[in-house]
Coordinates of C-alpha atoms and ligand atoms in Angstrom, one line a residue:
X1 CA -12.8 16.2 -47.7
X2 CA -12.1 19.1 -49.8
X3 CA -8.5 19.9 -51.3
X4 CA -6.7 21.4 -48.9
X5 CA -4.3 24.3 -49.5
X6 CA -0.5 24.3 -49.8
X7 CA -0.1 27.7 -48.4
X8 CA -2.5 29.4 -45.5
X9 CA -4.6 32.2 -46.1
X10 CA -4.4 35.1 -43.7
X11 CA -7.7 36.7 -43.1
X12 CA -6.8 40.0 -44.1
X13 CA -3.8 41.4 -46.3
X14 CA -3.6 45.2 -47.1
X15 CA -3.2 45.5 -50.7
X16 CA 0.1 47.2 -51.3
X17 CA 1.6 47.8 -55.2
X18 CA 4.7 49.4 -56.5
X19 CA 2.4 52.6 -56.9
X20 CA 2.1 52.5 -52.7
X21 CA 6.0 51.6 -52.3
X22 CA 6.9 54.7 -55.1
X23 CA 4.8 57.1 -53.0
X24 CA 5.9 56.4 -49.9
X25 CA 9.7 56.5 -51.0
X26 CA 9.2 60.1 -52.9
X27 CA 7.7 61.1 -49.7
X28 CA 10.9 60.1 -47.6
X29 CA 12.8 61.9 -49.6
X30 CA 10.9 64.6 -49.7
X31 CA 11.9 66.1 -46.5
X32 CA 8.9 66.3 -45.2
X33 CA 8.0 63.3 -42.7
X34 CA 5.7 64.9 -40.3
X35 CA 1.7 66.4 -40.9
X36 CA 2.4 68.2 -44.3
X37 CA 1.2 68.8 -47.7
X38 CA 0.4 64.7 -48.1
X39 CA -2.2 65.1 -45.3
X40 CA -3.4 68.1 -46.8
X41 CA -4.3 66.2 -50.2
X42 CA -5.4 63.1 -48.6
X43 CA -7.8 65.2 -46.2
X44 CA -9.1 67.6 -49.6
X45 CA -9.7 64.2 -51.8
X46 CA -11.6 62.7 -48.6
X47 CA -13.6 66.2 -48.5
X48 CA -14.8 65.1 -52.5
X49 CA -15.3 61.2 -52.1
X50 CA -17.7 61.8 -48.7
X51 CA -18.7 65.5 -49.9
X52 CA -18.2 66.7 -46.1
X53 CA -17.2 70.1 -45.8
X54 CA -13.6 69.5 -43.7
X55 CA -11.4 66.4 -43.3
X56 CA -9.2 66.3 -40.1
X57 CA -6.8 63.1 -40.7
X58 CA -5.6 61.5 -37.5
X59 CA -3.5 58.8 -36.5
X60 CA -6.5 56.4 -36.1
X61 CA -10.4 55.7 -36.2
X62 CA -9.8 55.4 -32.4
X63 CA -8.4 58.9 -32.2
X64 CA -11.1 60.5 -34.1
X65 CA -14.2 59.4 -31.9
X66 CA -12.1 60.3 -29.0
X67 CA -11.7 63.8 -30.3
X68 CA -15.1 64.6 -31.5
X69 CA -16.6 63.7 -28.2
X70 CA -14.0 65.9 -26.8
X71 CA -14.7 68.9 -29.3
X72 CA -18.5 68.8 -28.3
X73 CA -17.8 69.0 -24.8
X74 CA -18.6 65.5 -24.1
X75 CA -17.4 64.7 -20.4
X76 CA -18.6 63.6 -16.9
X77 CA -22.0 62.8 -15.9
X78 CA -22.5 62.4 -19.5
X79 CA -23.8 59.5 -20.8
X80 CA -23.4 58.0 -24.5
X81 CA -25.6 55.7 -26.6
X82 CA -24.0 52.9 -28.9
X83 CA -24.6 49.2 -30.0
X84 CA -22.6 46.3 -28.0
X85 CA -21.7 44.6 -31.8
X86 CA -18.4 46.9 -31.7
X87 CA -15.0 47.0 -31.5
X88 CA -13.7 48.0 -28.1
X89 CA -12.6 51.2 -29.2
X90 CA -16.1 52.7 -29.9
X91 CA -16.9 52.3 -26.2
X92 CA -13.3 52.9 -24.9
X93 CA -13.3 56.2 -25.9
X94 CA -16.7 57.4 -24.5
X95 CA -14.8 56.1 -21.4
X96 CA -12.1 58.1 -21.4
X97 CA -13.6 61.3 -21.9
X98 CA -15.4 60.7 -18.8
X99 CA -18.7 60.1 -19.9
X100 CA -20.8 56.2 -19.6
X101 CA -21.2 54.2 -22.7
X102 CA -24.9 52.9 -22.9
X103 CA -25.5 50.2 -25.0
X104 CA -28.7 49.0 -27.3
X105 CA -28.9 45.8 -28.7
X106 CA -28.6 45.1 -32.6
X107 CA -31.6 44.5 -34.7
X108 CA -30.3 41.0 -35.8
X109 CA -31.9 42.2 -39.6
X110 CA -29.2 44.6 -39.7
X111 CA -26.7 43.9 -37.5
X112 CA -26.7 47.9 -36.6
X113 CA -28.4 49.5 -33.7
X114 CA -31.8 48.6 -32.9
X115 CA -33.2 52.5 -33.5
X116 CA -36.7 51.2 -31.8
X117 CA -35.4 50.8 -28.7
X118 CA -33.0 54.0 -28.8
X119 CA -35.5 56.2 -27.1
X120 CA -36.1 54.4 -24.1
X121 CA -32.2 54.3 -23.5
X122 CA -32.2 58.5 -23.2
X123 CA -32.3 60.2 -20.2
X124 CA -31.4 63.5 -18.9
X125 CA -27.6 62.8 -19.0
X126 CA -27.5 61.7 -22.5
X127 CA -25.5 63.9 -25.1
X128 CA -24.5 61.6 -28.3
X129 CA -25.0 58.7 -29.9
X130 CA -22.7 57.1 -32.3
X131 CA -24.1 54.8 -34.1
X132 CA -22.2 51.9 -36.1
X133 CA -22.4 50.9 -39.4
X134 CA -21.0 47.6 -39.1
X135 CA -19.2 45.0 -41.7
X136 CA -19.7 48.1 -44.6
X137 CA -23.9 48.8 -44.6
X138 CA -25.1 52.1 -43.0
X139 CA -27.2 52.3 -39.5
X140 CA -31.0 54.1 -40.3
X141 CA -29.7 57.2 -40.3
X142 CA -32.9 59.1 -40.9
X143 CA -34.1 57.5 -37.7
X144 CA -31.6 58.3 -35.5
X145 CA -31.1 61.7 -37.3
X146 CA -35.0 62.1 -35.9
X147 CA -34.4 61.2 -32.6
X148 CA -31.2 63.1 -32.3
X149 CA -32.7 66.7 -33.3
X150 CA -35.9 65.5 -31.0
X151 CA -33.2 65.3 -27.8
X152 CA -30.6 67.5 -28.9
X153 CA -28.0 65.1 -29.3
X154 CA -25.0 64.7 -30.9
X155 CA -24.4 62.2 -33.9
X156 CA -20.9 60.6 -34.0
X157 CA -21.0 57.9 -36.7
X158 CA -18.2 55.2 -36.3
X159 CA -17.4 54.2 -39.9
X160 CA -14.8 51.8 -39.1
X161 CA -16.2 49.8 -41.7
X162 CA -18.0 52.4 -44.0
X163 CA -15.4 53.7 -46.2
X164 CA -17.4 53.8 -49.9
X165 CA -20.8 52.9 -47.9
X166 CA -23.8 55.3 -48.6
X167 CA -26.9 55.5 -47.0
X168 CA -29.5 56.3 -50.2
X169 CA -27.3 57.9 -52.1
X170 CA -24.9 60.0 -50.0
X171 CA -21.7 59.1 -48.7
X172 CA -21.4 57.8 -45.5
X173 CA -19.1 61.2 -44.0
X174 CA -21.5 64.4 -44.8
X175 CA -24.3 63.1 -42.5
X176 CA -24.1 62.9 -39.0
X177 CA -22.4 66.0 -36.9
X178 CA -19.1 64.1 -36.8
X179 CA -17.9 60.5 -38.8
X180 CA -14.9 58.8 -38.1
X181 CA -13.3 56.1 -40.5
X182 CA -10.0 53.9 -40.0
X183 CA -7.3 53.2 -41.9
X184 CA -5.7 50.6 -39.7
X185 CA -4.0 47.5 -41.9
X186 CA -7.2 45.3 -42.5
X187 CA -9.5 48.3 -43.4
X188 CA -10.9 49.2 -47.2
X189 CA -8.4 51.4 -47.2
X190 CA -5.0 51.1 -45.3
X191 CA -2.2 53.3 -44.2
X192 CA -1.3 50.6 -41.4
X193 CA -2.5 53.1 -38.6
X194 CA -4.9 56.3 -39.7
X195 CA -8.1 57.6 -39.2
X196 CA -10.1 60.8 -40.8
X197 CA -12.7 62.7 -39.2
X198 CA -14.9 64.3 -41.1
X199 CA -17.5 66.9 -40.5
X200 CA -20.1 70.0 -41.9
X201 CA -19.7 72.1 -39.0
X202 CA -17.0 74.6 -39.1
X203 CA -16.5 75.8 -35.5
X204 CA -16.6 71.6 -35.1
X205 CA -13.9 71.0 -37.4
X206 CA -11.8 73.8 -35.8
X207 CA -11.7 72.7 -32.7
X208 CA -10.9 68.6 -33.4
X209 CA -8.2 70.0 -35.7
X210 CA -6.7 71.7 -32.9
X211 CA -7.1 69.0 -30.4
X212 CA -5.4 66.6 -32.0
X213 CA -2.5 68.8 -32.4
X214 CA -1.8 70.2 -28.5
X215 CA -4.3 72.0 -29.5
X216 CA -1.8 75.0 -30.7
X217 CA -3.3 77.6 -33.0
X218 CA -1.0 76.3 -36.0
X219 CA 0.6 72.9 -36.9
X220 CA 4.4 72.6 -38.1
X221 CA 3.6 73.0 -42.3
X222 CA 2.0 76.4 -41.0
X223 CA 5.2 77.3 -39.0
X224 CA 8.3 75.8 -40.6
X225 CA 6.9 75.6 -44.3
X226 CA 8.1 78.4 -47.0
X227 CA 5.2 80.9 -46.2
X228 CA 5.2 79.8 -42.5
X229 CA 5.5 81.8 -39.8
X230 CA 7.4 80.8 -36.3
X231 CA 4.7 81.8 -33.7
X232 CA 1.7 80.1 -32.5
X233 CA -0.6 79.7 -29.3
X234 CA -1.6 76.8 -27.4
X235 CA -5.2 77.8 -27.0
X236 CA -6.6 74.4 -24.9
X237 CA -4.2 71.4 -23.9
X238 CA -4.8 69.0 -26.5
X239 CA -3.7 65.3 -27.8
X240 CA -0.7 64.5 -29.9
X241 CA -3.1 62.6 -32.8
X242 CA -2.1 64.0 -36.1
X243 CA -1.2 62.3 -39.4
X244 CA 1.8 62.1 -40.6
X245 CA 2.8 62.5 -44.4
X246 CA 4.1 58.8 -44.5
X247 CA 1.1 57.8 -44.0
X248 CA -1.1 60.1 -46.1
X249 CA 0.9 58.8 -49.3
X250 CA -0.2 55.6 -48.6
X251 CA -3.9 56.4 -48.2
X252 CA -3.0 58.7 -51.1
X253 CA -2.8 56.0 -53.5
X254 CA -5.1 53.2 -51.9
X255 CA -7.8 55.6 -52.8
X256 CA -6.9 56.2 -56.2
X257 CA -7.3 52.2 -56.6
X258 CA -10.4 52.4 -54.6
X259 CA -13.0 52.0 -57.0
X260 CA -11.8 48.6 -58.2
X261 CA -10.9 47.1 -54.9
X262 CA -14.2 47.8 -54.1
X263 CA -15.5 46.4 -57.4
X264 CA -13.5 43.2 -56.4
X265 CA -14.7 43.2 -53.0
X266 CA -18.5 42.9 -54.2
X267 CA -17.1 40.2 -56.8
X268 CA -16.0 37.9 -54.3
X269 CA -18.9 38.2 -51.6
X270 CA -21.4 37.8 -54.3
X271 CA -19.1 34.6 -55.0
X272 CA -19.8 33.7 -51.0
X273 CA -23.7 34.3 -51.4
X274 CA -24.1 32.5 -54.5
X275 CA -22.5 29.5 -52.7
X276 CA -23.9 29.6 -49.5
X277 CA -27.1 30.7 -50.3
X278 CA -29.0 27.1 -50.1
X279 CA -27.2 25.5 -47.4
X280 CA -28.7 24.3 -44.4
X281 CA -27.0 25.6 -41.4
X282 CA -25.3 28.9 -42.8
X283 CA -27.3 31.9 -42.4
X284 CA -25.8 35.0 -44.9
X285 CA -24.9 38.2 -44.0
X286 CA -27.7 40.7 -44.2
X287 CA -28.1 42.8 -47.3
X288 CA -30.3 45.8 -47.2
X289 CA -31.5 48.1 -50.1
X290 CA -30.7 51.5 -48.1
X291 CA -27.7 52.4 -50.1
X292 CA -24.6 50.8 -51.0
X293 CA -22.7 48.4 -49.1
X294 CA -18.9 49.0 -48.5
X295 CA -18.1 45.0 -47.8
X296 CA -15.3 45.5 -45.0
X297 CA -16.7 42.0 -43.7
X298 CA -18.1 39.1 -44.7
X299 CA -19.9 38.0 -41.5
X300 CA -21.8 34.3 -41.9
X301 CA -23.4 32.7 -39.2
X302 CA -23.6 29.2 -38.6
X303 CA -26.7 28.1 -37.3
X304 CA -25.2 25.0 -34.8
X305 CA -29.1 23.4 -34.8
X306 CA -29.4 22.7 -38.2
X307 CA -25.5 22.9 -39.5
X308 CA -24.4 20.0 -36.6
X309 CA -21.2 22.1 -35.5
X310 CA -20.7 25.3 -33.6
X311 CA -19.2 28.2 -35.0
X312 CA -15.9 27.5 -33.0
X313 CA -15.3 24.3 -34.8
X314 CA -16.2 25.7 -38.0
X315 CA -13.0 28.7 -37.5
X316 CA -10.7 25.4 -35.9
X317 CA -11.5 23.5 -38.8
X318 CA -11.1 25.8 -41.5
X319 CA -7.6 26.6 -39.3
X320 CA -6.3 23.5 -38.9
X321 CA -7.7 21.1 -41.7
X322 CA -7.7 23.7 -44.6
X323 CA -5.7 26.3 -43.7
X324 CA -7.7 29.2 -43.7
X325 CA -7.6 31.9 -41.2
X326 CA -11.0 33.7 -40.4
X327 CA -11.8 36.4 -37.7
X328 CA -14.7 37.2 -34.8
X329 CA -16.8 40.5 -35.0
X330 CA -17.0 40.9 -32.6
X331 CA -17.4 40.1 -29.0
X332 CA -19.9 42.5 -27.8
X333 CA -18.5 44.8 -26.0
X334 CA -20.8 43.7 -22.5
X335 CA -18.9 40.3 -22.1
X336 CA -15.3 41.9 -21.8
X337 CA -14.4 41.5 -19.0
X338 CA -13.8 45.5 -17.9
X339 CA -17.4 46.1 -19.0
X340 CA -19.0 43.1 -17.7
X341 CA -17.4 43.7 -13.8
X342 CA -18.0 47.9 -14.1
X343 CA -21.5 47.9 -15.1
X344 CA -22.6 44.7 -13.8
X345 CA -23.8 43.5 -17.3
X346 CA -24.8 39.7 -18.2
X347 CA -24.6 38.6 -21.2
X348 CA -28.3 38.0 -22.0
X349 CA -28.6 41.9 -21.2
X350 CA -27.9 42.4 -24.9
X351 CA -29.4 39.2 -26.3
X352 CA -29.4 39.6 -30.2
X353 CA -25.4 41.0 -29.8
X354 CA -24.8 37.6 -28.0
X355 CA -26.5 35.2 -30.2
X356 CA -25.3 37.1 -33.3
X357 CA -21.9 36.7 -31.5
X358 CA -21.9 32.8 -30.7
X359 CA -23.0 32.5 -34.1
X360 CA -20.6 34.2 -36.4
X361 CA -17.6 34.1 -38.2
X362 CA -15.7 36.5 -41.0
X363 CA -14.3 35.3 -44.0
X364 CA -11.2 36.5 -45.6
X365 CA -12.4 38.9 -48.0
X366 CA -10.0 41.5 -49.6
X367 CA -8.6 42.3 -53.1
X368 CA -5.5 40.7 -53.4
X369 CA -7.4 37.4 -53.0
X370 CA -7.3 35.1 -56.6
X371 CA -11.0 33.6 -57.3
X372 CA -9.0 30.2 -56.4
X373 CA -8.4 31.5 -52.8
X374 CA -12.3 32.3 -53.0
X375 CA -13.6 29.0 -54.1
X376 CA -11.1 27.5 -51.6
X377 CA -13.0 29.0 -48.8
X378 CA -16.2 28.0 -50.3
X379 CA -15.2 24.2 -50.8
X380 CA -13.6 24.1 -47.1
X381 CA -16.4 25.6 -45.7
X382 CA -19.1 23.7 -47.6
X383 CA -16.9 20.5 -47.3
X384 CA -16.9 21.2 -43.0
X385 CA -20.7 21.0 -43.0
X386 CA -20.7 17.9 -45.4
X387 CA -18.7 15.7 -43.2
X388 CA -20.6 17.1 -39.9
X389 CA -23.2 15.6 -41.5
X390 CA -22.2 12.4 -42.9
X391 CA -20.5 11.8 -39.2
X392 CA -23.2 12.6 -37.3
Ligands
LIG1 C1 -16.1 49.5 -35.5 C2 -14.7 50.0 -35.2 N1 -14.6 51.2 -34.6 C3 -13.3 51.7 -34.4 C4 -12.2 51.0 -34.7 C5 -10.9 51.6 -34.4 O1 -10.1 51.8 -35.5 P1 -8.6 52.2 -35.4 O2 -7.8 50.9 -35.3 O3 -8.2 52.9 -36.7 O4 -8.4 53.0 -34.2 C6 -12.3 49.7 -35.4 C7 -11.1 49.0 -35.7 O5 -11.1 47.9 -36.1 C8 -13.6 49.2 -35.6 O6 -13.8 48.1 -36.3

C-alpha cells in the first residue's frame, strides 16, 4: 500500500490570495456593494479575454442560460437540443422557460455532443441548441454552427467548464449567438457564486441585460451614481440576476492570475497522463487537437474488466484508505430521477452518457495543489489497482 496522507485532500479548493482578500475589503469600503463599477470592469476585461462584443455578468452560469433562452423568446411548445453528460442546470433551465430539453448522446471520443446524430433529434418545434464543452475542450462548433444556420436555430454554448478554452484559435465566448460561463467555487475562475454571459448581438445583449435586472430600463450605478439620473422604466417583468461588486472584485483578480493557474492546471494533468498512460484498466481523458483545453476536470475512467474494481470502489478507496476526495461528472441528466419519471427515459436511451458515467471519476485538480499532493493521487490511485490485482 502506498503512503497514505496525514491530512485529506478536498477535491476542489478555490484559490484565494491576499490580492483577492485586499480587493474584496477596498470594495467594502468602497460604498458601493451592489452592481457597480467592479461589474463594469470585470464584464469590459471578459469582453478582451473572449473578444465578444458585450459581457452581461450574472449571479451564476445557471442564471445566464436561463436568460438567453428567455431573451430569444425561447418558451412553450419549444423544444431544446443538449447532451445528457451535464450538470442539471443545463437542462433545468430549458425547463423552466417552458420549453422540452432533448437530449443526444456523447460521442465517447469527446465526451461532447455527438453532432452526427444532432439532425435527426430536430423537428419542427426545435429553436436552440446548447451545446457543452465539457471538463475544459470545446464541442465541434463548426458543425453545429452548420446545422444551426441550416435550421435556424439558436446557439447557447454552456461553458461551465470553458473559461480559457478555444476552439482553433478563438476564445470560447465570441462564437455561438449566446455563451454562458460559471464562476461558482470549484470553477477556473471563482467568485463563489457568478456567471457571465457573453454575446456579438446587440439587440441580444440588450435584452439579457435588462432581464436580469427586472428588466428596468437602468440599473442602480445608472440611477444613484454621480452622473445618474433617478428615473427609469420597467420595460418587461424580468429576474433579479445581477452581479454584485463583491463579487466582481473577486473575479477581478482571479483573472489577473489566470494565465498561471492555467499554466499550473496543464502542469499537473500532464503529471496524471504521464502516470496513467500505460496502465491496464485506466482509460485517460480525451485530448483533442481543436484548440486549447481549459482543464476544469480531470475525468479518468476505470475500465472495471481489465482494472479488477469498479469505479465506485476506486472513489471509496481513495476516500477512506488514502484520503483523497474525488467527484462524479456527471450523472446524465436521464437517470435523475425528475427526468427519468417525466419523459419516460431508460438509462440505455443514452448509452455512451451511461457507460461514460459508470465508468468515471474526477481528480482533484486545481492550483493550489503542491506536486506532492499530485504524486499522492498518482501513488494511491496506481497503488488501488496494484492490490486489486495482487488480491484477485
Ligand atoms: C456544465 C455546467 N453547466 C452549468 C453549471 C451551473 O453553473 P452555476 O453553478 O454557476 O450556476 C455548471 C456548474 O457546475 C456546470 O458544470
Amino acid at each position: 500500500m502506498g503512503q497514505k496522507r496525514a491530512q485529506f485532500l478536498p477535491y476542489a479548493l478555490p484559490f484565494i490570495e491576499q490580492e483577492e482578500i485586499d480587493e474584496v475589503i477596498g470594495t467594502l469600503k468602497s460604498g458601493w456593494l451592489s452592481t457597480g463599477p467592479k461589474v463594469r470592469e470585470f464584464e469590459e476585461k471578459f469582453q478582451l479575454l473572449t473578444g465578444a462584443k458585450h459581457a452581461i455578468a450574472v449571479n451564476s452560469c445557471t442564471a445566464a442560460l436561463f436568460l438567453a433562452l428567455k431573451a430569444r423568446g425561447i418558451g412553450a411548445g419549444d423544444e431544446v437540443i443538449t447532451t445528457p453528460l451535464t450538470f442539471c442546470a443545463t437542462a433545468n433551465t430549458i425547463i423552466h422557460t417552458g420549453a422540452a430539453p432533448i437530449f443526444v448522446d456523447i460521442d465517447p471520443a469527446t465526451l461532447n455532443i455527438d453532432t452526427e446524430q444532432i439532425e435527426a433529434a430536430i423537428t419542427p418545434h426545435t429553436k436552440a441548441i446548447v451545446p457543452v464543452h465539457f471538463a475544459g475542450q470545446s464541442c465541434d462548433m463548426d458543425r453545429i454552427l452548420t446545422i444551426a444556420k441550416k435550421y435556424d436555430l439558436f446557439v447557447l454554448e454552456d461553458a461551465a467548464h470553458a473559461l480559457y478554452t478555444t476552439y482553433h484559435d478563438q476564445p470560447i465566448g465570441s462564437i455561438g449567438d449566446a455563451t454562458a460561463f460559471s464562476f461558482y467555487a470549484t470553477k477556473n475562475i471563482a467568485t463563489g457564486e457568478g456567471g457571465m454571459l457573453t454575446t456579438n448581438d446587440d439587440a441580444l445583449a440588450a435584452r439579457m441585460r435588462r432581464l436580469a435586472l427586472h428588466g428596468m430600463s437602468k440599473g442602480a450605478w445608472n440611477r444613484y451614481g454621480e452622473k445618474g439620473t433617478w428615473y427609469y422604466e420597467v420595460e418587461e417583468p424580468g429576474y433579479k440576476m445581477n452581479m454584485f461588486d463583491v463579487q466582481a472584485s473577486l473575479g477581478l483578480v482571479q483573472l489577473s492570475r489566470l494565465d498561471d493557474m492555467q499554466a499550473r492546471r496543464e502542469q499537473m494533468a500532464k503529471m496524471y497522463h504521464d502516470a496513467f498512460q500505460k496502465k491496464a484498466g485506466l482509460i485517460l481523458p480525451p485530448v483533442h487537437q481543436e484548440g486549447r483545453h481549459a482543464w476544469h476536470l480531470y475525468v479518468l475512467q476505470v475500465d472495471q474488466a481489465k482494472a479488477g474494481i469498479t469505479r465506485d470502489e476506486m472513489i471509496d478507496q481513495l476516500q477512506k484508505e488514502y484520503k483523497i476526495g474525488t467527484s462524479v461528472h456527471f450523472i446524465p441528466i436521464h437517470l435523475h430521477l425528475y427526468y427519468k419519471t417525466t419523459y419516460n427515459y431508460s438509462p440505455d436511451d443514452f448509452p455512451h452518457s451511461l457507460t461514460y458515467y459508470e465508468r468515471t471519476l474526477s481528480l482533484p485538480l486545481y492550483p493550489s495543489m503542491t506536486d506532492e499532493d499530485v504524486q499522492d493521487v498518482i501513488t494511491a490511485v496506481l497503488s488501488i489497482l496494484t492490490e486489486k490485482k495482487a488480491g484477485s
